[in-house]
């Protein structure tokens, strides 16, 4: 019987093999992203709660519907940025470090451009209304700023990966953190789509 | 080789292997070791001790409240003091005591129950603990300086929003709870991942102890419920400090939005508190009934359905707010539904007792006390689910009676059962049976004497949250009885404390398995070694310790060293690989300290002195510590020297 248990439970024997299945890190990140998503869901829920209690005009006058041009460009920047992350992750699984570096660099550029556009958008919005104007504005700024903060955190993670990969870290067997960052980045991306639909498009419906 | 020398060489190799394990997992006894530990057992014990201290503080608040209410027209407390006391009492009992206490149980027990070496993320675990300590300390400090939250534990706006509440009191509430939320979320994620990935080989989902199921269900509720509270508190803080208008109807906001967000969290939270307690009951009963809990699959189903239904009933806390009638009917029906899974659990325990051979010891007494009080609390709960009745008694002492029957009866009794039951495992010592029975009877009688009369005073119209009342309304005698009961209860709880301290100091050394329990934690030493199990156990059934195959495997004299742990598959617990476990570290403490500086910055430095940079300094500290935490990055196989 010793042998059976030994075979099943010896870390030494097991570590010789490639680990299979989902890692603890994967589960941790997915659960983290889930609670974060719940925060955004509650925030958007609050948005509609307030909206359906307010008068026939939304956003409440004198505010106009949010402008779309810049936001469409922002969406066009952020949405495709998941692709290079995916490409980079696939690459490092094959041991192609150049793909990791290139993919991350492209994502960095797209993400930074998004944040830059957001700052530009804010600089014009703030002339019309601020956090303290009314409940609509409070919701608008809180939601978009929280998302912008998530983009910034995501960029920190991507930048960190990029720095480490330039130093030669990660290989075809060790790239767990690339995978985790990718999950986070996709999440940030998907949340933006929800925000775009709710905050920017829905007032026009 | 003769048989003798072979025997000898085997035992020396065993000793060497154990010494190696000890070196890999043990920690230095220095001060640094104390602050940097990541051992789930130490962290679990700390959680319990800290939550116990908060219980004493919040209990002291309650005793002062009860003293004030003993006689009509009392003047012990000013109205302002009274507000702070009941708010801190409720807030601390719910947030700083119940959940952290169960996190303590979970931290200590879950890895042992599933045969793991540690939690999945040991450093995150230490981080969660430090955050909890800091948040609790901030909140209780505010009480010491007389600026504690004073808007009730559910902090209803507009009372808690500007301009009705100036001063720092409610900022302590919103920021303190946000701060604490970090800890609770981290803990919940850690529990789920640990249970999902780190179970001993062979422990498929249908062989998982019910307590573990309960912790997982609780953690999932935390993941989905806590964000609503965090969001509400962030909004409240923005409203109060930065002039936002979420809850301000004058500028398009909504006061009811607060209630919705709060109770979307708050109702599941009741189960977040009670569910682990139910898990403890399911863990204690088998040992004293000499049989497994009947209807295991139904019990699991009950845990899962409660976790889900509890999200659909929050409006029953808002039956007095004038929402549309249809929503009342819906939420009223949904609320009564939850009695079904709760009933299943109660009946399963009763049948377990009926069909078992009962041995009456203190933990068992507390379980019986739990069943009695919890069922009574359940009855009044169903009464509330009926809108017409609710509108009569809401915000009266009837409510106070009800939720103490549920929260004290439903959470504290099982907790006490759990403390006595696992004390041998926690401390390596046995408690004194006679003393603890005295404690039980005093707690049980004291509890009922305190809270039973509140049903009456509530029906007689006594509102909750009044700092005093005129005589001659028929409330006097009931209040006096309540207060006397509260003192009896306090003596009982004091005996529990004395019993625990006595056990730790002078208790008889505990055997590994004093109760002949069925689950894995009894298969290791009392208290467990830092590495929990020498050979990782192989599980074959729902009751591994009653299963000779497991006990045989545990006795195998070939421990497996290394500072590593095994991961297994999610559903059926097949071995998948090994992972390196992190070393002890001061970084979790540093990150928690960083958050503390941010909170103090927002709360105090900014408010009183205008030092907004203070909060920025905290953010830098967090950033630096996290960067350090994540460095070095994963290395390539070549660098790490792993053959590919
Ligand atoms: C130690 C024994 C306890 C005593 C004597 C006690 C007493 C009281 C009293 C007198 C009040 C009502 C204050 C008022 O409305 O004027 C109260 C409120 C409350 N208690 Fe307790 N309590 C005890 C234990 C607990 C426990 C163990 C919990 C939860 C786990 C708890 C949770 C609460 C909550 C949530 C409130 C409502 C506070 C509010 O209205 O904001 N209590 N308690
Ligand atoms: Cu409820």
Coordinates of C-alpha atoms in Angstrom, one line a residue, chain B residues 213-577:
Chain B
X213 CA -19.2 23.3 1.9
X214 CA -20.5 26.0 4.2
X215 CA -17.3 28.0 4.0
X216 CA -17.4 27.8 0.2
X217 CA -21.0 28.8 0.1
X218 CA -20.3 31.7 2.4
X219 CA -17.3 32.8 0.4
X220 CA -19.4 32.9 -2.8
X221 CA -22.0 35.0 -1.1
X222 CA -19.2 37.4 0.0
X223 CA -17.9 37.6 -3.6
X224 CA -21.3 38.6 -4.9
X225 CA -22.8 40.5 -2.0
X226 CA -20.0 42.6 -0.6
X227 CA -19.5 44.7 -3.7
X228 CA -22.9 46.3 -3.2
X229 CA -21.9 47.4 0.3
X230 CA -18.5 48.6 -0.8
X231 CA -20.1 50.6 -3.6
X232 CA -22.7 52.1 -1.2
X233 CA -20.0 53.1 1.2
X234 CA -17.8 54.6 -1.5
X235 CA -20.8 56.6 -2.7
X236 CA -21.6 57.7 0.8
X237 CA -18.1 58.9 1.3
X238 CA -18.2 60.8 -2.1
X239 CA -21.5 62.4 -1.1
X240 CA -20.2 63.4 2.3
X241 CA -16.7 64.6 1.5
X242 CA -16.7 65.5 -2.2
X243 CA -20.2 66.8 -2.7
X244 CA -21.6 64.1 -4.9
X245 CA -25.3 63.6 -4.9
X246 CA -26.0 59.9 -5.1
X247 CA -28.4 59.9 -2.2
X248 CA -29.5 63.5 -2.3
X249 CA -33.1 63.8 -3.8
X250 CA -32.6 67.6 -4.0
X251 CA -30.2 66.9 -6.9
X252 CA -31.7 63.9 -8.6
X253 CA -30.3 61.3 -6.2
X254 CA -32.3 58.7 -4.3
X255 CA -32.3 57.8 -0.6
X256 CA -33.9 54.5 -1.3
X257 CA -30.9 53.6 -3.5
X258 CA -28.9 53.3 -0.3
X259 CA -31.4 50.9 1.2
X260 CA -31.4 48.8 -2.0
X261 CA -27.6 48.6 -2.1
X262 CA -27.3 48.0 1.6
X263 CA -29.8 45.2 1.7
X264 CA -28.7 43.5 -1.4
X265 CA -25.6 43.0 0.7
X266 CA -27.3 42.9 4.0
X267 CA -29.7 40.1 3.6
X268 CA -27.1 37.7 2.2
X269 CA -24.9 38.9 5.0
X270 CA -27.2 37.3 7.5
X271 CA -26.5 34.0 5.8
X272 CA -22.8 34.9 5.5
X273 CA -22.9 35.0 9.3
X274 CA -25.2 32.0 9.9
X275 CA -24.0 29.6 7.2
X276 CA -20.6 28.8 8.7
X277 CA -22.4 28.3 12.0
X278 CA -24.6 25.7 10.4
X279 CA -21.4 24.1 9.1
X280 CA -20.0 23.9 12.6
X281 CA -23.2 22.2 13.7
X282 CA -22.8 19.6 11.0
X283 CA -19.2 19.1 12.0
X284 CA -19.9 18.7 15.7
X285 CA -22.9 16.4 15.6
X286 CA -21.3 13.4 14.0
X287 CA -18.7 13.2 16.7
X288 CA -21.3 13.1 19.5
X289 CA -24.0 11.1 17.6
X290 CA -21.5 8.5 16.4
X291 CA -22.8 8.7 12.9
X292 CA -22.6 11.0 9.9
X293 CA -25.2 13.7 9.3
X294 CA -28.1 12.1 7.5
X295 CA -29.0 13.2 4.0
X296 CA -25.6 14.6 3.0
X297 CA -26.6 15.4 -0.6
X298 CA -29.7 17.3 0.6
X299 CA -27.6 19.2 3.1
X300 CA -25.2 20.3 0.3
X301 CA -28.2 21.2 -1.8
X302 CA -29.6 23.3 1.1
X303 CA -26.3 25.2 1.4
X304 CA -26.2 25.9 -2.3
X305 CA -29.9 27.0 -2.6
X306 CA -29.6 29.2 0.5
X307 CA -26.6 30.9 -1.1
X308 CA -28.7 31.6 -4.1
X309 CA -32.1 32.5 -2.7
X310 CA -30.6 34.8 -0.1
X311 CA -29.9 37.2 -3.0
X312 CA -33.5 37.5 -3.9
X313 CA -35.2 38.6 -0.8
X314 CA -33.6 41.9 0.3
X315 CA -36.7 44.0 -0.1
X316 CA -38.2 42.4 3.0
X317 CA -36.1 44.8 4.9
X318 CA -37.9 47.6 3.1
X319 CA -41.6 46.7 3.6
X320 CA -42.2 50.0 5.4
X321 CA -40.8 52.2 2.6
X322 CA -43.8 52.4 0.4
X323 CA -42.5 50.4 -2.6
X324 CA -45.0 49.1 -5.2
X325 CA -47.4 46.5 -3.8
X326 CA -46.4 43.9 -6.3
X327 CA -42.8 43.9 -5.2
X328 CA -44.0 43.3 -1.6
X329 CA -45.9 40.2 -2.7
X330 CA -42.9 38.9 -4.7
X331 CA -40.4 39.4 -1.9
X332 CA -42.7 38.2 0.7
X333 CA -43.1 34.9 -1.1
X334 CA -39.4 34.6 -1.8
X335 CA -38.6 35.2 1.8
X336 CA -40.9 32.4 3.0
X337 CA -39.2 30.1 0.5
X338 CA -35.9 30.2 2.3
X339 CA -37.5 28.3 5.2
X340 CA -37.4 25.2 3.0
X341 CA -33.6 24.7 2.8
X342 CA -33.3 25.9 6.4
X343 CA -35.9 23.4 7.5
X344 CA -34.1 20.6 5.6
X345 CA -31.0 21.3 7.7
X346 CA -32.8 21.3 11.0
X347 CA -34.6 18.1 10.3
X348 CA -31.4 16.4 9.1
X349 CA -29.8 17.3 12.4
X350 CA -32.8 16.1 14.4
X351 CA -32.7 12.8 12.5
X352 CA -29.0 12.5 13.0
X353 CA -29.6 12.7 16.7
X354 CA -32.5 10.3 16.7
X355 CA -30.6 7.7 14.8
X356 CA -27.3 8.2 16.5
X357 CA -25.9 7.2 19.9
X358 CA -25.7 10.5 21.7
X359 CA -22.8 11.4 24.0
X360 CA -23.6 14.6 25.8
X361 CA -20.6 16.9 26.1
X362 CA -20.5 20.7 26.2
X363 CA -20.2 21.1 22.4
X364 CA -23.3 19.0 22.0
X365 CA -25.2 21.1 24.6
X366 CA -24.4 24.2 22.7
X367 CA -25.7 22.6 19.5
X368 CA -29.0 21.8 21.2
X369 CA -29.1 25.3 22.5
X370 CA -28.5 26.5 19.0
X371 CA -31.3 24.5 17.5
X372 CA -33.8 25.7 20.1
X373 CA -33.0 29.4 19.7
X374 CA -32.5 29.3 16.0
X375 CA -35.9 27.7 15.4
X376 CA -37.5 30.4 17.6
X377 CA -35.7 33.1 15.6
X378 CA -36.8 31.4 12.4
X379 CA -40.5 31.6 13.5
X380 CA -40.4 35.3 14.1
X381 CA -38.5 35.7 10.9
X382 CA -41.3 34.0 8.9
X383 CA -43.7 36.3 10.7
X384 CA -41.8 39.3 9.3
X385 CA -42.0 38.0 5.8
X386 CA -45.7 38.7 6.0
X387 CA -46.0 42.3 5.0
X388 CA -49.0 43.2 7.1
X389 CA -47.3 41.9 10.3
X390 CA -44.0 43.5 9.4
X391 CA -45.6 46.9 9.1
X392 CA -46.9 46.6 12.7
X393 CA -43.8 45.6 14.5
X394 CA -41.0 46.9 12.3
X395 CA -38.4 49.0 14.3
X396 CA -39.8 47.8 17.6
X397 CA -38.1 45.6 20.1
X398 CA -39.7 42.7 18.5
X399 CA -37.2 43.1 15.7
X400 CA -34.4 43.3 18.3
X401 CA -35.6 40.1 19.8
X402 CA -35.9 38.4 16.4
X403 CA -32.4 39.2 15.1
X404 CA -30.7 38.3 18.4
X405 CA -32.4 34.9 18.3
X406 CA -31.1 34.5 14.8
X407 CA -27.6 36.1 15.2
X408 CA -26.8 35.1 18.8
X409 CA -28.7 31.8 18.7
X410 CA -27.7 31.1 15.1
X411 CA -24.1 32.2 15.2
X412 CA -22.8 32.5 18.7
X413 CA -24.1 29.2 20.1
X414 CA -22.5 27.2 17.2
X415 CA -19.4 29.3 17.6
X416 CA -19.1 28.3 21.3
X417 CA -19.8 24.7 20.3
X418 CA -17.0 25.0 17.8
X419 CA -14.6 26.5 20.3
X420 CA -15.1 23.7 22.8
X421 CA -15.1 21.1 20.1
X422 CA -11.9 22.2 18.4
X423 CA -10.1 23.6 21.4
X424 CA -7.9 20.5 21.7
X425 CA -6.9 21.0 18.1
X426 CA -6.4 24.8 18.4
X427 CA -4.4 24.6 21.6
X428 CA -3.4 21.1 22.3
X429 CA -5.3 21.2 25.6
X430 CA -8.5 19.9 26.9
X431 CA -11.1 22.1 28.5
X432 CA -12.7 21.4 31.9
X433 CA -16.1 19.8 31.4
X434 CA -17.8 20.9 34.6
X435 CA -16.9 24.6 34.3
X436 CA -18.0 24.6 30.7
X437 CA -21.4 23.1 31.5
X438 CA -21.9 25.9 34.0
X439 CA -21.0 28.3 31.2
X440 CA -23.5 26.7 28.9
X441 CA -26.4 26.9 31.3
X442 CA -25.7 30.4 32.2
X443 CA -25.4 31.5 28.6
X444 CA -28.5 29.7 27.6
X445 CA -30.6 30.9 30.5
X446 CA -29.1 34.4 30.4
X447 CA -29.7 34.6 26.6
X448 CA -33.4 33.7 26.8
X449 CA -34.0 35.9 29.8
X450 CA -32.5 38.8 27.9
X451 CA -34.2 38.5 24.6
X452 CA -37.5 36.7 25.2
X453 CA -39.0 39.7 27.1
X454 CA -38.1 41.9 24.1
X455 CA -40.8 40.2 22.1
X456 CA -43.3 41.4 24.6
X457 CA -42.0 44.9 25.0
X458 CA -41.9 45.1 21.2
X459 CA -45.5 44.0 20.9
X460 CA -46.3 46.5 23.5
X461 CA -45.0 49.2 21.2
X462 CA -41.5 49.9 22.5
X463 CA -39.5 51.2 19.6
X464 CA -35.9 50.2 19.1
X465 CA -33.1 52.7 19.4
X466 CA -34.6 54.9 22.1
X467 CA -32.2 56.0 24.7
X468 CA -34.8 56.1 27.5
X469 CA -38.5 55.8 28.0
X470 CA -41.2 57.1 30.4
X471 CA -42.4 54.8 33.1
X472 CA -45.9 53.4 33.3
X473 CA -46.3 52.2 29.7
X474 CA -46.1 48.6 30.8
X475 CA -42.5 48.3 29.5
X476 CA -40.7 48.7 32.8
X477 CA -40.8 45.1 34.1
X478 CA -39.9 43.6 30.8
X479 CA -36.9 45.8 30.5
X480 CA -35.8 45.1 33.9
X481 CA -35.9 41.3 33.3
X482 CA -34.0 41.9 30.1
X483 CA -31.2 43.7 31.8
X484 CA -31.0 41.1 34.6
X485 CA -30.8 38.4 31.9
X486 CA -28.0 40.4 30.2
X487 CA -25.9 40.3 33.3
X488 CA -26.5 36.5 33.7
X489 CA -25.5 36.1 30.0
X490 CA -22.3 38.2 30.6
X491 CA -21.3 36.0 33.6
X492 CA -21.8 32.9 31.4
X493 CA -19.7 34.4 28.6
X494 CA -17.1 35.3 31.2
X495 CA -17.0 31.6 32.3
X496 CA -16.4 30.6 28.7
X497 CA -13.4 33.0 28.6
X498 CA -12.1 31.7 31.9
X499 CA -12.5 28.2 30.6
X500 CA -10.5 28.8 27.5
X501 CA -7.7 30.7 29.4
X502 CA -7.7 27.9 32.0
X503 CA -7.4 25.2 29.3
X504 CA -4.6 27.0 27.5
X505 CA -2.7 27.5 30.8
X506 CA -3.4 24.3 32.7
X507 CA -5.6 22.0 30.6
X508 CA -4.7 18.4 30.3
X509 CA -2.7 17.7 27.1
X510 CA -5.1 16.7 24.4
X511 CA -4.9 13.5 22.4
X512 CA -4.9 13.7 18.7
X513 CA -8.4 12.6 18.4
X514 CA -10.4 13.1 21.7
X515 CA -13.8 12.7 20.1
X516 CA -13.2 10.0 17.6
X517 CA -14.2 12.5 14.9
X518 CA -14.8 11.6 11.3
X519 CA -12.8 14.3 9.5
X520 CA -9.1 14.6 8.6
X521 CA -8.2 17.3 11.2
X522 CA -8.3 14.5 13.8
X523 CA -5.7 12.6 11.9
X524 CA -2.9 14.9 12.8
X525 CA -1.3 15.9 16.1
X526 CA -2.9 18.4 18.5
X527 CA -2.0 21.1 17.9
X528 CA -0.9 20.3 14.3
X529 CA 2.7 20.6 13.2
X530 CA 3.4 23.5 10.9
X531 CA 3.1 21.2 7.9
X532 CA -0.2 19.8 9.0
X533 CA 0.2 16.2 7.7
X534 CA 3.5 14.4 7.2
X535 CA 2.3 12.2 4.3
X536 CA -0.5 13.9 2.4
X537 CA -3.5 11.8 3.1
X538 CA -5.4 9.9 0.4
X539 CA -9.1 10.1 0.9
X540 CA -11.6 7.3 0.0
X541 CA -14.8 8.3 1.7
X542 CA -16.9 11.1 3.3
X543 CA -15.6 10.0 6.7
X544 CA -11.9 9.6 6.2
X545 CA -11.1 9.0 9.9
X546 CA -13.7 6.3 10.2
X547 CA -12.2 4.7 7.1
X548 CA -9.3 2.4 7.7
X549 CA -7.8 3.0 4.3
X550 CA -7.2 6.7 5.2
X551 CA -6.0 6.1 8.7
X552 CA -3.6 3.5 7.3
X553 CA -2.3 5.9 4.8
X554 CA -1.8 8.6 7.5
X555 CA 0.3 6.2 9.6
X556 CA 2.7 5.5 6.7
X557 CA 6.1 6.3 8.0
X558 CA 7.4 8.1 4.9
X559 CA 6.7 11.8 5.2
X560 CA 7.3 13.8 2.0
X561 CA 9.3 16.9 2.7
X562 CA 9.7 20.1 0.6
X563 CA 8.1 23.5 0.9
X564 CA 5.6 22.5 -1.7
X565 CA 1.9 21.7 -1.8
X566 CA -0.1 19.7 -4.2
X567 CA -2.9 20.8 -6.5
X568 CA -5.8 18.5 -7.4
X569 CA -8.6 18.8 -9.9
X570 CA -11.7 20.8 -9.1
X571 CA -14.4 18.1 -9.1
X572 CA -12.9 14.8 -8.3
X573 CA -9.7 15.7 -6.5
X574 CA -7.3 14.0 -8.9
X575 CA -3.6 14.9 -8.5
X576 CA -2.5 17.5 -11.0
X577 CA 0.8 18.9 -9.9

